[in-house]
PDB file of C-alpha atoms in Angstrom:
ATOM      1  CA  UNK B  23       9.785  23.010   5.448  1.00  0.00           C
ATOM      2  CA  UNK B  24       8.529  23.296   1.855  1.00  0.00           C
ATOM      3  CA  UNK B  25      11.750  23.351  -0.199  1.00  0.00           C
ATOM      4  CA  UNK B  26      12.294  26.415  -2.302  1.00  0.00           C
ATOM      5  CA  UNK B  27       9.137  28.214  -1.222  1.00  0.00           C
ATOM      6  CA  UNK B  28      10.192  31.883  -1.337  1.00  0.00           C
ATOM      7  CA  UNK B  29       6.752  32.862  -2.671  1.00  0.00           C
ATOM      8  CA  UNK B  30       4.204  35.211  -1.223  1.00  0.00           C
ATOM      9  CA  UNK B  31       1.612  33.903   1.184  1.00  0.00           C
ATOM     10  CA  UNK B  32      -0.847  35.762  -1.083  1.00  0.00           C
ATOM     11  CA  UNK B  33      -0.076  33.394  -3.981  1.00  0.00           C
ATOM     12  CA  UNK B  34      -3.000  31.128  -4.910  1.00  0.00           C
ATOM     13  CA  UNK B  35      -2.666  27.850  -2.978  1.00  0.00           C
ATOM     14  CA  UNK B  36      -2.478  24.433  -4.614  1.00  0.00           C
ATOM     15  CA  UNK B  37      -3.944  21.571  -2.605  1.00  0.00           C
ATOM     16  CA  UNK B  38      -1.633  18.556  -2.885  1.00  0.00           C
ATOM     17  CA  UNK B  39      -3.104  15.244  -1.808  1.00  0.00           C
ATOM     18  CA  UNK B  40      -0.807  12.294  -1.082  1.00  0.00           C
ATOM     19  CA  UNK B  41      -2.334   8.830  -1.502  1.00  0.00           C
ATOM     20  CA  UNK B  42       0.445   7.052   0.311  1.00  0.00           C
ATOM     21  CA  UNK B  43      -0.165   3.328  -0.200  1.00  0.00           C
ATOM     22  CA  UNK B  44      -3.435   1.993  -1.615  1.00  0.00           C
ATOM     23  CA  UNK B  45      -3.263  -1.688  -2.562  1.00  0.00           C
ATOM     24  CA  UNK B  46       0.451  -1.495  -3.380  1.00  0.00           C
ATOM     25  CA  UNK B  47       3.035  -3.861  -1.902  1.00  0.00           C
ATOM     26  CA  UNK B  48       6.762  -3.740  -1.221  1.00  0.00           C
ATOM     27  CA  UNK B  49       7.207  -5.739  -4.430  1.00  0.00           C
ATOM     28  CA  UNK B  50       5.746  -2.796  -6.342  1.00  0.00           C
ATOM     29  CA  UNK B  51       7.947  -0.253  -4.577  1.00  0.00           C
ATOM     30  CA  UNK B  52      10.075  -0.901  -1.466  1.00  0.00           C
ATOM     31  CA  UNK B  53       9.119   2.563  -0.166  1.00  0.00           C
ATOM     32  CA  UNK B  54       5.368   1.842   0.067  1.00  0.00           C
ATOM     33  CA  UNK B  55       4.469   2.506   3.740  1.00  0.00           C
ATOM     34  CA  UNK B  56       2.490  -0.388   5.202  1.00  0.00           C
ATOM     35  CA  UNK B  57       3.185  -0.536   8.942  1.00  0.00           C
ATOM     36  CA  UNK B  58       1.836   2.135  11.280  1.00  0.00           C
ATOM     37  CA  UNK B  59       5.326   3.485  11.870  1.00  0.00           C
ATOM     38  CA  UNK B  60       6.034   3.649   8.139  1.00  0.00           C
ATOM     39  CA  UNK B  61       2.730   5.367   7.427  1.00  0.00           C
ATOM     40  CA  UNK B  62       3.291   7.959  10.154  1.00  0.00           C
ATOM     41  CA  UNK B  63       6.783   8.707   8.860  1.00  0.00           C
ATOM     42  CA  UNK B  64       5.479   9.014   5.296  1.00  0.00           C
ATOM     43  CA  UNK B  65       2.635  11.319   6.353  1.00  0.00           C
ATOM     44  CA  UNK B  66       5.059  13.606   8.192  1.00  0.00           C
ATOM     45  CA  UNK B  67       7.448  13.711   5.236  1.00  0.00           C
ATOM     46  CA  UNK B  68       4.601  14.472   2.808  1.00  0.00           C
ATOM     47  CA  UNK B  69       3.305  17.347   4.947  1.00  0.00           C
ATOM     48  CA  UNK B  70       6.827  18.752   5.172  1.00  0.00           C
ATOM     49  CA  UNK B  71       7.092  18.523   1.372  1.00  0.00           C
ATOM     50  CA  UNK B  72       3.813  20.392   0.771  1.00  0.00           C
ATOM     51  CA  UNK B  73       0.855  18.007   1.152  1.00  0.00           C
ATOM     52  CA  UNK B  74      -2.324  19.220   2.852  1.00  0.00           C
ATOM     53  CA  UNK B  75      -4.508  16.115   2.329  1.00  0.00           C
ATOM     54  CA  UNK B  76      -3.522  12.512   3.083  1.00  0.00           C
ATOM     55  CA  UNK B  77      -5.320   9.383   1.860  1.00  0.00           C
ATOM     56  CA  UNK B  78      -4.539   6.064   3.562  1.00  0.00           C
ATOM     57  CA  UNK B  79      -5.477   2.401   3.157  1.00  0.00           C
ATOM     58  CA  UNK B  80      -5.206   0.127   6.198  1.00  0.00           C
ATOM     59  CA  UNK B  81      -4.578  -3.087   4.304  1.00  0.00           C
ATOM     60  CA  UNK B  82      -8.203  -4.111   3.730  1.00  0.00           C
ATOM     61  CA  UNK B  83      -9.572  -4.836   0.232  1.00  0.00           C
ATOM     62  CA  UNK B  84     -11.752  -2.307  -1.572  1.00  0.00           C
ATOM     63  CA  UNK B  85     -13.352  -3.939  -4.613  1.00  0.00           C
ATOM     64  CA  UNK B  86     -14.667  -7.384  -3.705  1.00  0.00           C
ATOM     65  CA  UNK B  87     -14.668  -6.692   0.030  1.00  0.00           C
ATOM     66  CA  UNK B  88     -17.491  -7.247   2.499  1.00  0.00           C
ATOM     67  CA  UNK B  89     -18.336  -3.552   2.327  1.00  0.00           C
ATOM     68  CA  UNK B  90     -17.152  -2.912   5.877  1.00  0.00           C
ATOM     69  CA  UNK B  91     -13.751  -1.838   7.245  1.00  0.00           C
ATOM     70  CA  UNK B  92     -12.521  -1.990  10.825  1.00  0.00           C
ATOM     71  CA  UNK B  93     -12.051   1.560  12.151  1.00  0.00           C
ATOM     72  CA  UNK B  94      -9.474   0.570  14.796  1.00  0.00           C
ATOM     73  CA  UNK B  95      -6.308   0.773  12.619  1.00  0.00           C
ATOM     74  CA  UNK B  96      -7.428   4.118  11.240  1.00  0.00           C
ATOM     75  CA  UNK B  97      -8.320   5.534  14.666  1.00  0.00           C
ATOM     76  CA  UNK B  98      -4.848   4.855  16.062  1.00  0.00           C
ATOM     77  CA  UNK B  99      -3.040   6.090  12.948  1.00  0.00           C
ATOM     78  CA  UNK B 100      -5.105   9.251  12.467  1.00  0.00           C
ATOM     79  CA  UNK B 101      -4.831  10.192  16.150  1.00  0.00           C
ATOM     80  CA  UNK B 102      -1.054   9.904  16.015  1.00  0.00           C
ATOM     81  CA  UNK B 103      -0.849  11.890  12.762  1.00  0.00           C
ATOM     82  CA  UNK B 104      -3.157  14.627  14.077  1.00  0.00           C
ATOM     83  CA  UNK B 105      -1.098  14.883  17.271  1.00  0.00           C
ATOM     84  CA  UNK B 106       1.863  15.828  15.109  1.00  0.00           C
ATOM     85  CA  UNK B 107      -0.088  17.847  12.516  1.00  0.00           C
ATOM     86  CA  UNK B 108      -3.248  19.367  14.058  1.00  0.00           C
ATOM     87  CA  UNK B 109      -5.856  20.145  11.445  1.00  0.00           C
ATOM     88  CA  UNK B 110      -4.357  17.855   8.794  1.00  0.00           C
ATOM     89  CA  UNK B 111      -7.042  16.420   6.489  1.00  0.00           C
ATOM     90  CA  UNK B 112      -6.807  12.629   6.448  1.00  0.00           C
ATOM     91  CA  UNK B 113      -9.340  10.198   5.066  1.00  0.00           C
ATOM     92  CA  UNK B 114      -9.521   6.402   4.591  1.00  0.00           C
ATOM     93  CA  UNK B 115     -10.682   4.360   1.649  1.00  0.00           C
ATOM     94  CA  UNK B 116     -14.311   3.595   0.778  1.00  0.00           C
ATOM     95  CA  UNK B 117     -15.056  -0.147   0.475  1.00  0.00           C
ATOM     96  CA  UNK B 118     -16.785  -1.164  -2.722  1.00  0.00           C
ATOM     97  CA  UNK B 119     -20.549  -1.613  -2.829  1.00  0.00           C
ATOM     98  CA  UNK B 120     -22.762  -4.249  -4.321  1.00  0.00           C
ATOM     99  CA  UNK B 121     -25.163  -7.004  -3.256  1.00  0.00           C
ATOM    100  CA  UNK B 122     -25.303  -7.408   0.515  1.00  0.00           C
ATOM    101  CA  UNK B 123     -23.668  -4.061   1.285  1.00  0.00           C
ATOM    102  CA  UNK B 124     -25.128  -0.785   2.542  1.00  0.00           C
ATOM    103  CA  UNK B 125     -23.759   2.730   2.424  1.00  0.00           C
ATOM    104  CA  UNK B 126     -24.113   2.935   6.202  1.00  0.00           C
ATOM    105  CA  UNK B 127     -21.870  -0.103   6.552  1.00  0.00           C
ATOM    106  CA  UNK B 128     -19.392   1.090   3.941  1.00  0.00           C
ATOM    107  CA  UNK B 129     -19.015   4.423   5.749  1.00  0.00           C
ATOM    108  CA  UNK B 130     -19.142   3.124   9.334  1.00  0.00           C
ATOM    109  CA  UNK B 131     -15.370   3.393   9.828  1.00  0.00           C
ATOM    110  CA  UNK B 132     -15.407   6.893   8.309  1.00  0.00           C
ATOM    111  CA  UNK B 133     -18.051   8.233  10.666  1.00  0.00           C
ATOM    112  CA  UNK B 134     -16.268   6.561  13.606  1.00  0.00           C
ATOM    113  CA  UNK B 135     -13.252   8.703  12.709  1.00  0.00           C
ATOM    114  CA  UNK B 136     -15.461  11.787  12.425  1.00  0.00           C
ATOM    115  CA  UNK B 137     -17.006  11.170  15.862  1.00  0.00           C
ATOM    116  CA  UNK B 138     -13.484  10.959  17.270  1.00  0.00           C
ATOM    117  CA  UNK B 139     -12.718  14.380  15.799  1.00  0.00           C
ATOM    118  CA  UNK B 140     -10.164  12.933  13.356  1.00  0.00           C
ATOM    119  CA  UNK B 141     -11.858  13.440  10.007  1.00  0.00           C
ATOM    120  CA  UNK B 142     -13.668  16.208   8.132  1.00  0.00           C
ATOM    121  CA  UNK B 143     -13.783  14.879   4.538  1.00  0.00           C
ATOM    122  CA  UNK B 144     -15.871  11.792   3.749  1.00  0.00           C
ATOM    123  CA  UNK B 145     -14.979   9.703   0.658  1.00  0.00           C
ATOM    124  CA  UNK B 146     -18.026   9.178  -1.573  1.00  0.00           C
ATOM    125  CA  UNK B 147     -17.427   8.044  -5.148  1.00  0.00           C
ATOM    126  CA  UNK B 148     -20.646   9.031  -6.934  1.00  0.00           C
ATOM    127  CA  UNK B 149     -21.232   6.261  -9.444  1.00  0.00           C
ATOM    128  CA  UNK B 150     -20.779   2.683 -10.601  1.00  0.00           C
ATOM    129  CA  UNK B 151     -18.181   1.290 -13.013  1.00  0.00           C
ATOM    130  CA  UNK B 152     -16.515  -1.860 -14.269  1.00  0.00           C
ATOM    131  CA  UNK B 153     -13.186  -1.862 -12.430  1.00  0.00           C
ATOM    132  CA  UNK B 154     -10.213  -3.265 -14.310  1.00  0.00           C
ATOM    133  CA  UNK B 155      -7.137  -2.792 -16.403  1.00  0.00           C
ATOM    134  CA  UNK B 156      -5.354  -4.220 -19.422  1.00  0.00           C
ATOM    135  CA  UNK B 157      -3.217  -7.191 -18.390  1.00  0.00           C
ATOM    136  CA  UNK B 158       0.550  -7.405 -18.830  1.00  0.00           C
ATOM    137  CA  UNK B 159      -0.083  -9.600 -21.877  1.00  0.00           C
ATOM    138  CA  UNK B 160      -2.245  -6.902 -23.434  1.00  0.00           C
ATOM    139  CA  UNK B 161      -5.465  -8.805 -22.867  1.00  0.00           C
ATOM    140  CA  UNK B 162      -8.676  -7.086 -21.820  1.00  0.00           C
ATOM    141  CA  UNK B 163     -10.104  -8.083 -18.420  1.00  0.00           C
ATOM    142  CA  UNK B 164     -12.835 -10.755 -18.268  1.00  0.00           C
ATOM    143  CA  UNK B 165     -13.646 -10.727 -14.534  1.00  0.00           C
ATOM    144  CA  UNK B 166     -16.930  -9.534 -13.019  1.00  0.00           C
ATOM    145  CA  UNK B 167     -15.641  -6.886 -10.572  1.00  0.00           C
ATOM    146  CA  UNK B 168     -17.908  -3.875 -10.336  1.00  0.00           C
ATOM    147  CA  UNK B 169     -17.243  -0.838  -8.162  1.00  0.00           C
ATOM    148  CA  UNK B 170     -20.775   0.131  -7.226  1.00  0.00           C
ATOM    149  CA  UNK B 171     -22.280   3.212  -5.613  1.00  0.00           C
ATOM    150  CA  UNK B 172     -25.899   3.627  -6.660  1.00  0.00           C
ATOM    151  CA  UNK B 173     -27.887   6.855  -6.873  1.00  0.00           C
ATOM    152  CA  UNK B 174     -29.507   5.820  -3.585  1.00  0.00           C
ATOM    153  CA  UNK B 175     -26.088   5.205  -1.999  1.00  0.00           C
ATOM    154  CA  UNK B 176     -24.833   8.612  -3.093  1.00  0.00           C
ATOM    155  CA  UNK B 177     -27.936  10.381  -1.807  1.00  0.00           C
ATOM    156  CA  UNK B 178     -27.632   8.558   1.537  1.00  0.00           C
ATOM    157  CA  UNK B 179     -23.969   9.486   1.868  1.00  0.00           C
ATOM    158  CA  UNK B 180     -24.540  13.130   0.966  1.00  0.00           C
ATOM    159  CA  UNK B 181     -27.437  13.384   3.440  1.00  0.00           C
ATOM    160  CA  UNK B 182     -25.323  11.833   6.201  1.00  0.00           C
ATOM    161  CA  UNK B 183     -22.526  14.339   5.496  1.00  0.00           C
ATOM    162  CA  UNK B 184     -24.917  17.281   5.608  1.00  0.00           C
ATOM    163  CA  UNK B 185     -26.455  16.060   8.855  1.00  0.00           C
ATOM    164  CA  UNK B 186     -23.012  15.686  10.460  1.00  0.00           C
ATOM    165  CA  UNK B 187     -21.688  18.982   8.956  1.00  0.00           C
ATOM    166  CA  UNK B 188     -18.944  17.107   7.118  1.00  0.00           C
ATOM    167  CA  UNK B 189     -17.476  17.780   3.711  1.00  0.00           C
ATOM    168  CA  UNK B 190     -16.733  15.113   1.142  1.00  0.00           C
ATOM    169  CA  UNK B 191     -14.082  14.078  -1.337  1.00  0.00           C
ATOM    170  CA  UNK B 192     -15.335  12.569  -4.586  1.00  0.00           C
ATOM    171  CA  UNK B 193     -13.379  10.427  -7.059  1.00  0.00           C
ATOM    172  CA  UNK B 194     -14.909  10.941 -10.488  1.00  0.00           C
ATOM    173  CA  UNK B 195     -13.942   7.800 -12.390  1.00  0.00           C
ATOM    174  CA  UNK B 196     -16.303   8.359 -15.322  1.00  0.00           C
ATOM    175  CA  UNK B 197     -18.086  11.424 -16.784  1.00  0.00           C
ATOM    176  CA  UNK B 198     -21.452  10.370 -15.353  1.00  0.00           C
ATOM    177  CA  UNK B 199     -19.986  10.702 -11.856  1.00  0.00           C
ATOM    178  CA  UNK B 200     -19.327  14.393 -12.550  1.00  0.00           C
ATOM    179  CA  UNK B 201     -22.796  14.927 -13.961  1.00  0.00           C
ATOM    180  CA  UNK B 202     -24.372  13.449 -10.814  1.00  0.00           C
ATOM    181  CA  UNK B 203     -22.194  15.641  -8.597  1.00  0.00           C
ATOM    182  CA  UNK B 204     -23.260  18.715 -10.550  1.00  0.00           C
ATOM    183  CA  UNK B 205     -26.913  17.657 -10.361  1.00  0.00           C
ATOM    184  CA  UNK B 206     -26.648  17.531  -6.563  1.00  0.00           C
ATOM    185  CA  UNK B 207     -24.925  20.920  -6.528  1.00  0.00           C
ATOM    186  CA  UNK B 208     -27.725  22.483  -8.532  1.00  0.00           C
ATOM    187  CA  UNK B 209     -30.324  20.809  -6.292  1.00  0.00           C
ATOM    188  CA  UNK B 210     -28.624  22.128  -3.151  1.00  0.00           C
ATOM    189  CA  UNK B 211     -27.915  18.609  -1.822  1.00  0.00           C
ATOM    190  CA  UNK B 212     -24.150  18.502  -2.368  1.00  0.00           C
ATOM    191  CA  UNK B 213     -22.336  18.637   1.005  1.00  0.00           C
ATOM    192  CA  UNK B 214     -19.929  21.493   1.669  1.00  0.00           C
ATOM    193  CA  UNK B 215     -17.041  21.693   1.423  1.00  0.00           C
ATOM    194  CA  UNK B 216     -16.339  19.313  -1.437  1.00  0.00           C
ATOM    195  CA  UNK B 217     -13.185  18.298  -3.290  1.00  0.00           C
ATOM    196  CA  UNK B 218     -13.585  16.545  -6.652  1.00  0.00           C
ATOM    197  CA  UNK B 219     -10.874  14.313  -8.075  1.00  0.00           C
ATOM    198  CA  UNK B 220     -10.837  14.010 -11.860  1.00  0.00           C
ATOM    199  CA  UNK B 221      -9.583  10.568 -12.862  1.00  0.00           C
ATOM    200  CA  UNK B 222      -7.291  10.112 -15.865  1.00  0.00           C
ATOM    201  CA  UNK B 223      -5.761   7.055 -17.491  1.00  0.00           C
ATOM    202  CA  UNK B 224      -2.869   6.651 -19.876  1.00  0.00           C
ATOM    203  CA  UNK B 225      -4.645   3.588 -21.307  1.00  0.00           C
ATOM    204  CA  UNK B 226      -3.850   0.683 -18.983  1.00  0.00           C
ATOM    205  CA  UNK B 227      -6.621   1.499 -16.494  1.00  0.00           C
ATOM    206  CA  UNK B 228     -10.005   1.237 -18.167  1.00  0.00           C
ATOM    207  CA  UNK B 229     -11.644   4.329 -16.735  1.00  0.00           C
ATOM    208  CA  UNK B 230     -11.196   8.089 -16.820  1.00  0.00           C
ATOM    209  CA  UNK B 231     -10.124  10.404 -19.628  1.00  0.00           C
ATOM    210  CA  UNK B 232      -6.850  10.915 -21.504  1.00  0.00           C
ATOM    211  CA  UNK B 233      -4.198  12.770 -19.431  1.00  0.00           C
ATOM    212  CA  UNK B 234      -3.836  15.810 -21.665  1.00  0.00           C
ATOM    213  CA  UNK B 235      -5.261  19.296 -22.157  1.00  0.00           C
ATOM    214  CA  UNK B 236      -8.238  17.919 -24.090  1.00  0.00           C
ATOM    215  CA  UNK B 237      -9.050  15.531 -21.261  1.00  0.00           C
ATOM    216  CA  UNK B 238      -8.864  18.294 -18.653  1.00  0.00           C
ATOM    217  CA  UNK B 239     -11.079  20.564 -20.740  1.00  0.00           C
ATOM    218  CA  UNK B 240     -13.612  17.777 -21.250  1.00  0.00           C
ATOM    219  CA  UNK B 241     -13.894  17.145 -17.499  1.00  0.00           C
ATOM    220  CA  UNK B 242     -14.329  20.833 -16.759  1.00  0.00           C
ATOM    221  CA  UNK B 243     -17.317  21.093 -19.120  1.00  0.00           C
ATOM    222  CA  UNK B 244     -19.305  18.693 -16.910  1.00  0.00           C
ATOM    223  CA  UNK B 245     -19.545  20.721 -13.701  1.00  0.00           C
ATOM    224  CA  UNK B 246     -19.112  24.235 -12.388  1.00  0.00           C
ATOM    225  CA  UNK B 247     -15.412  24.374 -11.618  1.00  0.00           C
ATOM    226  CA  UNK B 248     -15.849  27.853 -10.151  1.00  0.00           C
ATOM    227  CA  UNK B 249     -17.956  26.357  -7.350  1.00  0.00           C
ATOM    228  CA  UNK B 250     -16.389  22.911  -6.934  1.00  0.00           C
ATOM    229  CA  UNK B 251     -12.644  22.688  -6.214  1.00  0.00           C
ATOM    230  CA  UNK B 252     -11.049  19.970  -8.335  1.00  0.00           C
ATOM    231  CA  UNK B 253      -7.808  18.067  -8.621  1.00  0.00           C
ATOM    232  CA  UNK B 254      -6.289  15.688 -11.149  1.00  0.00           C
ATOM    233  CA  UNK B 255      -5.111  12.150 -10.530  1.00  0.00           C
ATOM    234  CA  UNK B 256      -3.439   9.627 -12.837  1.00  0.00           C
ATOM    235  CA  UNK B 257      -3.365   5.975 -11.729  1.00  0.00           C
ATOM    236  CA  UNK B 258      -1.209   4.448 -14.465  1.00  0.00           C
ATOM    237  CA  UNK B 259       1.465   7.044 -15.097  1.00  0.00           C
ATOM    238  CA  UNK B 260       3.310   9.975 -13.563  1.00  0.00           C
ATOM    239  CA  UNK B 261       0.877  12.820 -12.866  1.00  0.00           C
ATOM    240  CA  UNK B 262       3.793  15.197 -12.312  1.00  0.00           C
ATOM    241  CA  UNK B 263       5.117  14.923 -15.851  1.00  0.00           C
ATOM    242  CA  UNK B 264       2.480  17.059 -17.601  1.00  0.00           C
ATOM    243  CA  UNK B 265      -1.002  16.658 -16.118  1.00  0.00           C
ATOM    244  CA  UNK B 266      -0.103  18.378 -12.828  1.00  0.00           C
ATOM    245  CA  UNK B 267       1.201  21.432 -14.652  1.00  0.00           C
ATOM    246  CA  UNK B 268      -1.960  21.643 -16.760  1.00  0.00           C
ATOM    247  CA  UNK B 269      -4.133  21.516 -13.649  1.00  0.00           C
ATOM    248  CA  UNK B 270      -2.086  24.072 -11.747  1.00  0.00           C
ATOM    249  CA  UNK B 271      -2.217  26.538 -14.632  1.00  0.00           C
ATOM    250  CA  UNK B 272      -6.009  26.122 -14.874  1.00  0.00           C
ATOM    251  CA  UNK B 273      -6.552  26.767 -11.177  1.00  0.00           C
ATOM    252  CA  UNK B 274      -6.840  23.136 -10.116  1.00  0.00           C
ATOM    253  CA  UNK B 275      -5.106  20.951  -7.556  1.00  0.00           C
ATOM    254  CA  UNK B 276      -3.120  17.697  -7.707  1.00  0.00           C
ATOM    255  CA  UNK B 277      -3.159  14.227  -6.156  1.00  0.00           C
ATOM    256  CA  UNK B 278       0.060  12.214  -6.117  1.00  0.00           C
ATOM    257  CA  UNK B 279       1.331   9.221  -4.158  1.00  0.00           C
ATOM    258  CA  UNK B 280       2.464   5.632  -4.433  1.00  0.00           C
ATOM    259  CA  UNK B 281      -1.114   4.349  -4.586  1.00  0.00           C
ATOM    260  CA  UNK B 282      -1.420   5.896  -8.054  1.00  0.00           C
ATOM    261  CA  UNK B 283       2.135   6.263  -9.327  1.00  0.00           C
ATOM    262  CA  UNK B 284       2.854   4.325 -12.518  1.00  0.00           C
ATOM    263  CA  UNK B 285       5.926   6.236 -13.620  1.00  0.00           C
ATOM    264  CA  UNK B 286       9.543   5.096 -13.694  1.00  0.00           C
ATOM    265  CA  UNK B 287      11.707   4.326 -10.683  1.00  0.00           C
ATOM    266  CA  UNK B 288      10.834   3.739  -7.037  1.00  0.00           C
ATOM    267  CA  UNK B 289      10.230   7.208  -5.580  1.00  0.00           C
ATOM    268  CA  UNK B 290       9.034   7.937  -2.064  1.00  0.00           C
ATOM    269  CA  UNK B 291       5.716   9.661  -1.480  1.00  0.00           C
ATOM    270  CA  UNK B 292       7.421  12.850  -0.359  1.00  0.00           C
ATOM    271  CA  UNK B 293       9.468  12.952  -3.591  1.00  0.00           C
ATOM    272  CA  UNK B 294       6.261  13.037  -5.613  1.00  0.00           C
ATOM    273  CA  UNK B 295       4.759  15.736  -3.373  1.00  0.00           C
ATOM    274  CA  UNK B 296       7.900  17.869  -3.535  1.00  0.00           C
ATOM    275  CA  UNK B 297       7.923  17.718  -7.340  1.00  0.00           C
ATOM    276  CA  UNK B 298       4.359  19.066  -7.553  1.00  0.00           C
ATOM    277  CA  UNK B 299       5.183  21.722  -4.934  1.00  0.00           C
ATOM    278  CA  UNK B 300       8.009  22.936  -7.179  1.00  0.00           C
ATOM    279  CA  UNK B 301       5.668  22.996 -10.186  1.00  0.00           C
ATOM    280  CA  UNK B 302       3.229  25.140  -8.214  1.00  0.00           C
ATOM    281  CA  UNK B 303       5.918  27.614  -7.251  1.00  0.00           C
ATOM    282  CA  UNK B 304       7.185  27.878 -10.825  1.00  0.00           C
ATOM    283  CA  UNK B 305       3.623  28.701 -11.894  1.00  0.00           C
ATOM    284  CA  UNK B 306       3.367  31.519  -9.327  1.00  0.00           C
ATOM    285  CA  UNK B 307       1.267  29.496  -6.891  1.00  0.00           C
ATOM    286  CA  UNK B 308       2.231  27.727  -3.653  1.00  0.00           C
ATOM    287  CA  UNK B 309       1.399  24.529  -1.779  1.00  0.00           C
ATOM    288  CA  UNK B 310      -1.585  24.961   0.535  1.00  0.00           C
ATOM    289  CA  UNK B 311      -0.985  24.636   4.275  1.00  0.00           C
ATOM    290  CA  UNK B 312      -3.112  22.042   6.091  1.00  0.00           C
ATOM    291  CA  UNK B 313      -4.624  24.628   8.433  1.00  0.00           C
ATOM    292  CA  UNK B 314      -5.981  26.755   5.557  1.00  0.00           C
ATOM    293  CA  UNK B 315      -7.685  23.890   3.714  1.00  0.00           C
ATOM    294  CA  UNK B 316     -11.188  24.251   5.263  1.00  0.00           C
ATOM    295  CA  UNK B 317     -11.435  27.941   4.409  1.00  0.00           C
ATOM    296  CA  UNK B 318      -9.943  27.382   0.955  1.00  0.00           C
ATOM    297  CA  UNK B 319     -12.530  24.737   0.062  1.00  0.00           C
ATOM    298  CA  UNK B 320     -15.400  26.649   1.681  1.00  0.00           C
ATOM    299  CA  UNK B 321     -14.652  29.803  -0.305  1.00  0.00           C
ATOM    300  CA  UNK B 322     -14.740  27.899  -3.582  1.00  0.00           C
ATOM    301  CA  UNK B 323     -18.033  26.267  -2.650  1.00  0.00           C
ATOM    302  CA  UNK B 324     -19.966  29.450  -1.836  1.00  0.00           C
ATOM    303  CA  UNK B 325     -23.494  29.027  -3.212  1.00  0.00           C
ATOM    304  CA  UNK B 326     -24.518  30.826  -6.371  1.00  0.00           C
ATOM    305  CA  UNK B 327     -27.781  29.642  -7.870  1.00  0.00           C
ATOM    306  CA  UNK B 328     -27.383  31.901 -10.904  1.00  0.00           C
ATOM    307  CA  UNK B 329     -24.338  30.076 -12.275  1.00  0.00           C
ATOM    308  CA  UNK B 330     -25.084  28.187 -15.489  1.00  0.00           C
ATOM    309  CA  UNK B 331     -22.696  26.099 -17.530  1.00  0.00           C
ATOM    310  CA  UNK B 332     -22.538  26.309 -21.341  1.00  0.00           C
ATOM    311  CA  UNK B 333     -24.574  23.635 -23.041  1.00  0.00           C
ATOM    312  CA  UNK B 334     -22.557  20.770 -24.495  1.00  0.00           C
ATOM    313  CA  UNK B 335     -23.138  20.613 -28.243  1.00  0.00           C
TER     314      UNK B 335
END
């Protein structure tokens, strides 16, 4: 199953998330899974390689969308994946917010999956940002795309998760996102369990921090990493080249997948997962199993009101 995993079950687990497609096309990489059959095959291969969380897009736009996604494609796909891998954590994308959208509408497909018993982690990206990247000609973007989730949106989403006893997964695109997450943790309004994704950029994507030890350390000063499990993700490079190793050695987790991959070649999702699984084993850790994820996240999120972070100078 997980190649070269002769490590103790007592080794500290590494959660590996596979973001299998995103907005990528076959022109980007011929191995991007787009049909239901391709996505199911990719999910199975990723789990076999060591993934315990799967993130899927069903071909609907995120930024610039109507703020509502049809749950039907996700319902069929998630049911089939769960039939093969009971307990596997899968979650869909969160449509972008903005004028004319509501958080209830943006999360309608997510809560439809939860009511069907197919989802336990709700995607809530706690903040607003200009969404763009440097063009192939080196020019800065001039469009007006904004990925928006207001304070009110975040509070609504967190309250809905708490009411439904659901955890959440948070993409932290900018430092203020982490500060808001930590503010909710201190206030006792952050849903449990939670999994925070620290966003990095090699320079083409215009958000996140530099993918190096300084960038990791800077992120970890903004929230209590002893109480909030975190993982690294790099959307314009190869997270497995150095950033994954840094995270694993610091007790973190790793997101990989063709949605994010900006490295060389045309790998498959399971190739990227297997590489991080090998890094974990070399570091004396092991890939987490899907069935142990809820307990793993819950243990990290045990409340402790006495915890205080060092002040940032």
